[in-house]
Amino acid sequence: MRIDVLTLFPEMCEGVFGTSILGKAREKGIVSLNAVNFRDFSGNKHNSVDDTPYGGGGGMVLKPDPIFAAVEHVLAVLGNQKKPRIILMCPQGQTYTQQMAEELAQEEHLIFICGHYEGYDERIREHLVTDELSIGDYVLTGGELPALTVIDSIVRLQPGALGNETSAVTDSFSTGLLEYPHYTRPAEFRGWKVPDILLSGHHANIEVWRREQALQRTLERRPDLLETAELTVKDKTALERLKRSSSNTL
């Protein structure tokens, strides 16, 4: 997989690209991560990439020409390949989810556009990008941190990126539910003990316990997820029992 990030601050991206899971995946050749400064494609002596908005108003707007030129440069370097997904990080975009991460993880090439200032020239949205994404209902200074968040969630799904290949499969949201609680050594810490079931060595019972814990945690914290989660008959029976138990303690 190849990922290019168009940004005015490539140093922000490179710092993240070289560390932790992203850094290891890059070293292994699992993913190619590249930061492209679209100021290099400004085409004017002042290297400006923004201008005042037509019609007046506050703030500055990113010009279309340097961003189009940067994307075209990336595509020209790669030669005749199918058009990649070109993603605009924007508060107006679709709210990002784990399901979208799993979808994007199947792509061969992604290009992220990270803006600053007041906004983008609308022609970038209309004629260049394929997707607009938001990581939440709030506004940040620029698109770099949201883009890096999305990239991290995608890269960790690539085969070989994680030391334990089952980790990504059992993460919260990947199964449609929140993840079950985890414990490690010591078995007792300051009087707080690990649940006996996890020390039993009975793997079938442990799996049942973990599933019920995931159902309970989702019911308590994100009941909205249960509306779309794929639940078995056993799951539904367990949920009804958990709901009755919860109502009896109120």
PDB file of N, CA and C in Angstrom, residues 119-164:
ATOM      1  N   GLY A 119     -10.525  27.541   4.565  1.00  0.00           N
ATOM      2  CA  GLY A 119     -11.127  26.405   3.881  1.00  0.00           C
ATOM      3  C   GLY A 119     -10.479  26.150   2.540  1.00  0.00           C
ATOM      4  N   TYR A 120     -11.144  25.334   1.721  1.00  0.00           N
ATOM      5  CA  TYR A 120     -10.641  24.945   0.413  1.00  0.00           C
ATOM      6  C   TYR A 120     -11.455  25.634  -0.684  1.00  0.00           C
ATOM      7  N   ASP A 121     -10.799  25.920  -1.784  1.00  0.00           N
ATOM      8  CA  ASP A 121     -11.539  26.306  -2.979  1.00  0.00           C
ATOM      9  C   ASP A 121     -12.471  25.148  -3.338  1.00  0.00           C
ATOM     10  N   GLU A 122     -13.737  25.463  -3.600  1.00  0.00           N
ATOM     11  CA  GLU A 122     -14.743  24.431  -3.804  1.00  0.00           C
ATOM     12  C   GLU A 122     -14.424  23.510  -4.972  1.00  0.00           C
ATOM     13  N   ARG A 123     -13.626  23.973  -5.924  1.00  0.00           N
ATOM     14  CA  ARG A 123     -13.295  23.139  -7.077  1.00  0.00           C
ATOM     15  C   ARG A 123     -12.428  21.946  -6.707  1.00  0.00           C
ATOM     16  N   ILE A 124     -11.746  22.046  -5.568  1.00  0.00           N
ATOM     17  CA  ILE A 124     -10.988  20.887  -5.066  1.00  0.00           C
ATOM     18  C   ILE A 124     -11.963  19.780  -4.682  1.00  0.00           C
ATOM     19  N   ARG A 125     -13.025  20.152  -3.987  1.00  0.00           N
ATOM     20  CA  ARG A 125     -14.041  19.169  -3.598  1.00  0.00           C
ATOM     21  C   ARG A 125     -14.739  18.571  -4.818  1.00  0.00           C
ATOM     22  N   GLU A 126     -15.095  19.445  -5.744  1.00  0.00           N
ATOM     23  CA  GLU A 126     -15.955  19.025  -6.847  1.00  0.00           C
ATOM     24  C   GLU A 126     -15.236  18.201  -7.911  1.00  0.00           C
ATOM     25  N   HIS A 127     -13.957  18.482  -8.119  1.00  0.00           N
ATOM     26  CA  HIS A 127     -13.289  17.917  -9.290  1.00  0.00           C
ATOM     27  C   HIS A 127     -12.022  17.110  -8.991  1.00  0.00           C
ATOM     28  N   LEU A 128     -11.666  16.980  -7.719  1.00  0.00           N
ATOM     29  CA  LEU A 128     -10.424  16.265  -7.406  1.00  0.00           C
ATOM     30  C   LEU A 128     -10.627  15.130  -6.421  1.00  0.00           C
ATOM     31  N   VAL A 129     -11.250  15.401  -5.307  1.00  0.00           N
ATOM     32  CA  VAL A 129     -11.324  14.403  -4.232  1.00  0.00           C
ATOM     33  C   VAL A 129     -12.396  13.364  -4.506  1.00  0.00           C
ATOM     34  N   THR A 130     -12.189  12.197  -3.929  1.00  0.00           N
ATOM     35  CA  THR A 130     -13.185  11.122  -4.006  1.00  0.00           C
ATOM     36  C   THR A 130     -13.931  10.953  -2.691  1.00  0.00           C
ATOM     37  N   ASP A 131     -13.307  11.377  -1.576  1.00  0.00           N
ATOM     38  CA  ASP A 131     -13.912  11.220  -0.254  1.00  0.00           C
ATOM     39  C   ASP A 131     -13.616  12.447   0.601  1.00  0.00           C
ATOM     40  N   GLU A 132     -14.553  12.806   1.455  1.00  0.00           N
ATOM     41  CA  GLU A 132     -14.320  13.821   2.485  1.00  0.00           C
ATOM     42  C   GLU A 132     -14.565  13.167   3.833  1.00  0.00           C
ATOM     43  N   LEU A 133     -13.572  13.265   4.725  1.00  0.00           N
ATOM     44  CA  LEU A 133     -13.666  12.602   6.019  1.00  0.00           C
ATOM     45  C   LEU A 133     -13.479  13.579   7.165  1.00  0.00           C
ATOM     46  N   SER A 134     -14.182  13.318   8.250  1.00  0.00           N
ATOM     47  CA  SER A 134     -14.031  14.060   9.502  1.00  0.00           C
ATOM     48  C   SER A 134     -13.847  13.049  10.620  1.00  0.00           C
ATOM     49  N   ILE A 135     -13.013  13.378  11.604  1.00  0.00           N
ATOM     50  CA  ILE A 135     -12.841  12.467  12.744  1.00  0.00           C
ATOM     51  C   ILE A 135     -13.716  12.872  13.930  1.00  0.00           C
ATOM     52  N   GLY A 136     -14.538  13.897  13.762  1.00  0.00           N
ATOM     53  CA  GLY A 136     -15.441  14.287  14.845  1.00  0.00           C
ATOM     54  C   GLY A 136     -15.990  15.681  14.659  1.00  0.00           C
ATOM     55  N   ASP A 137     -16.953  16.015  15.475  1.00  0.00           N
ATOM     56  CA  ASP A 137     -17.627  17.301  15.356  1.00  0.00           C
ATOM     57  C   ASP A 137     -16.894  18.388  16.134  1.00  0.00           C
ATOM     58  N   TYR A 138     -15.698  18.688  15.678  1.00  0.00           N
ATOM     59  CA  TYR A 138     -14.918  19.782  16.244  1.00  0.00           C
ATOM     60  C   TYR A 138     -13.932  20.234  15.178  1.00  0.00           C
ATOM     61  N   VAL A 139     -13.323  21.399  15.402  1.00  0.00           N
ATOM     62  CA  VAL A 139     -12.437  21.983  14.390  1.00  0.00           C
ATOM     63  C   VAL A 139     -11.018  22.054  14.931  1.00  0.00           C
ATOM     64  N   LEU A 140     -10.054  21.591  14.133  1.00  0.00           N
ATOM     65  CA  LEU A 140      -8.637  21.676  14.470  1.00  0.00           C
ATOM     66  C   LEU A 140      -7.955  22.700  13.573  1.00  0.00           C
ATOM     67  N   THR A 141      -6.711  23.018  13.900  1.00  0.00           N
ATOM     68  CA  THR A 141      -5.963  24.008  13.131  1.00  0.00           C
ATOM     69  C   THR A 141      -5.731  23.565  11.696  1.00  0.00           C
ATOM     70  N   GLY A 142      -5.489  22.297  11.506  1.00  0.00           N
ATOM     71  CA  GLY A 142      -5.223  21.785  10.161  1.00  0.00           C
ATOM     72  C   GLY A 142      -5.629  20.339  10.038  1.00  0.00           C
ATOM     73  N   GLY A 143      -5.439  19.790   8.869  1.00  0.00           N
ATOM     74  CA  GLY A 143      -5.867  18.427   8.598  1.00  0.00           C
ATOM     75  C   GLY A 143      -4.850  17.351   8.906  1.00  0.00           C
ATOM     76  N   GLU A 144      -3.646  17.730   9.347  1.00  0.00           N
ATOM     77  CA  GLU A 144      -2.592  16.734   9.548  1.00  0.00           C
ATOM     78  C   GLU A 144      -2.930  15.727  10.646  1.00  0.00           C
ATOM     79  N   LEU A 145      -3.345  16.213  11.807  1.00  0.00           N
ATOM     80  CA  LEU A 145      -3.641  15.286  12.901  1.00  0.00           C
ATOM     81  C   LEU A 145      -4.807  14.352  12.559  1.00  0.00           C
ATOM     82  N   PRO A 146      -5.897  14.844  11.979  1.00  0.00           N
ATOM     83  CA  PRO A 146      -6.942  13.915  11.544  1.00  0.00           C
ATOM     84  C   PRO A 146      -6.449  12.904  10.513  1.00  0.00           C
ATOM     85  N   ALA A 147      -5.651  13.358   9.543  1.00  0.00           N
ATOM     86  CA  ALA A 147      -5.143  12.443   8.518  1.00  0.00           C
ATOM     87  C   ALA A 147      -4.266  11.365   9.145  1.00  0.00           C
ATOM     88  N   LEU A 148      -3.410  11.744  10.076  1.00  0.00           N
ATOM     89  CA  LEU A 148      -2.534  10.773  10.722  1.00  0.00           C
ATOM     90  C   LEU A 148      -3.335   9.775  11.557  1.00  0.00           C
ATOM     91  N   THR A 149      -4.413  10.243  12.147  1.00  0.00           N
ATOM     92  CA  THR A 149      -5.294   9.344  12.896  1.00  0.00           C
ATOM     93  C   THR A 149      -5.885   8.291  11.974  1.00  0.00           C
ATOM     94  N   VAL A 150      -6.382   8.727  10.835  1.00  0.00           N
ATOM     95  CA  VAL A 150      -6.970   7.811   9.868  1.00  0.00           C
ATOM     96  C   VAL A 150      -5.911   6.842   9.330  1.00  0.00           C
ATOM     97  N   ILE A 151      -4.737   7.380   9.014  1.00  0.00           N
ATOM     98  CA  ILE A 151      -3.661   6.545   8.461  1.00  0.00           C
ATOM     99  C   ILE A 151      -3.237   5.474   9.462  1.00  0.00           C
ATOM    100  N   ASP A 152      -3.117   5.845  10.723  1.00  0.00           N
ATOM    101  CA  ASP A 152      -2.751   4.863  11.743  1.00  0.00           C
ATOM    102  C   ASP A 152      -3.763   3.727  11.779  1.00  0.00           C
ATOM    103  N   SER A 153      -5.047   4.070  11.716  1.00  0.00           N
ATOM    104  CA  SER A 153      -6.089   3.047  11.795  1.00  0.00           C
ATOM    105  C   SER A 153      -6.077   2.136  10.578  1.00  0.00           C
ATOM    106  N   ILE A 154      -5.604   2.646   9.440  1.00  0.00           N
ATOM    107  CA  ILE A 154      -5.546   1.852   8.202  1.00  0.00           C
ATOM    108  C   ILE A 154      -4.309   0.959   8.172  1.00  0.00           C
ATOM    109  N   VAL A 155      -3.166   1.529   8.533  1.00  0.00           N
ATOM    110  CA  VAL A 155      -1.907   0.780   8.450  1.00  0.00           C
ATOM    111  C   VAL A 155      -1.917  -0.406   9.396  1.00  0.00           C
ATOM    112  N   ARG A 156      -2.475  -0.254  10.570  1.00  0.00           N
ATOM    113  CA  ARG A 156      -2.468  -1.353  11.541  1.00  0.00           C
ATOM    114  C   ARG A 156      -3.306  -2.540  11.074  1.00  0.00           C
ATOM    115  N   LEU A 157      -4.135  -2.324  10.052  1.00  0.00           N
ATOM    116  CA  LEU A 157      -4.933  -3.419   9.497  1.00  0.00           C
ATOM    117  C   LEU A 157      -4.206  -4.170   8.386  1.00  0.00           C
ATOM    118  N   GLN A 158      -3.055  -3.657   7.965  1.00  0.00           N
ATOM    119  CA  GLN A 158      -2.310  -4.321   6.901  1.00  0.00           C
ATOM    120  C   GLN A 158      -1.667  -5.618   7.430  1.00  0.00           C
ATOM    121  N   PRO A 159      -1.722  -6.694   6.662  1.00  0.00           N
ATOM    122  CA  PRO A 159      -1.099  -7.948   7.106  1.00  0.00           C
ATOM    123  C   PRO A 159       0.372  -7.765   7.456  1.00  0.00           C
ATOM    124  N   GLY A 160       0.751  -8.188   8.649  1.00  0.00           N
ATOM    125  CA  GLY A 160       2.136  -8.087   9.092  1.00  0.00           C
ATOM    126  C   GLY A 160       2.464  -6.829   9.860  1.00  0.00           C
ATOM    127  N   ALA A 161       1.526  -5.876   9.922  1.00  0.00           N
ATOM    128  CA  ALA A 161       1.816  -4.610  10.602  1.00  0.00           C
ATOM    129  C   ALA A 161       1.839  -4.776  12.116  1.00  0.00           C
ATOM    130  N   LEU A 162       0.984  -5.663  12.634  1.00  0.00           N
ATOM    131  CA  LEU A 162       0.918  -5.901  14.076  1.00  0.00           C
ATOM    132  C   LEU A 162       1.626  -7.205  14.419  1.00  0.00           C
ATOM    133  N   GLY A 163       2.221  -7.232  15.597  1.00  0.00           N
ATOM    134  CA  GLY A 163       2.904  -8.455  16.019  1.00  0.00           C
ATOM    135  C   GLY A 163       1.941  -9.610  16.189  1.00  0.00           C
ATOM    136  N   ASN A 164       0.737  -9.309  16.697  1.00  0.00           N
ATOM    137  CA  ASN A 164      -0.291 -10.326  16.900  1.00  0.00           C
ATOM    138  C   ASN A 164      -1.383 -10.090  15.869  1.00  0.00           C
TER     139      ASN A 164
END
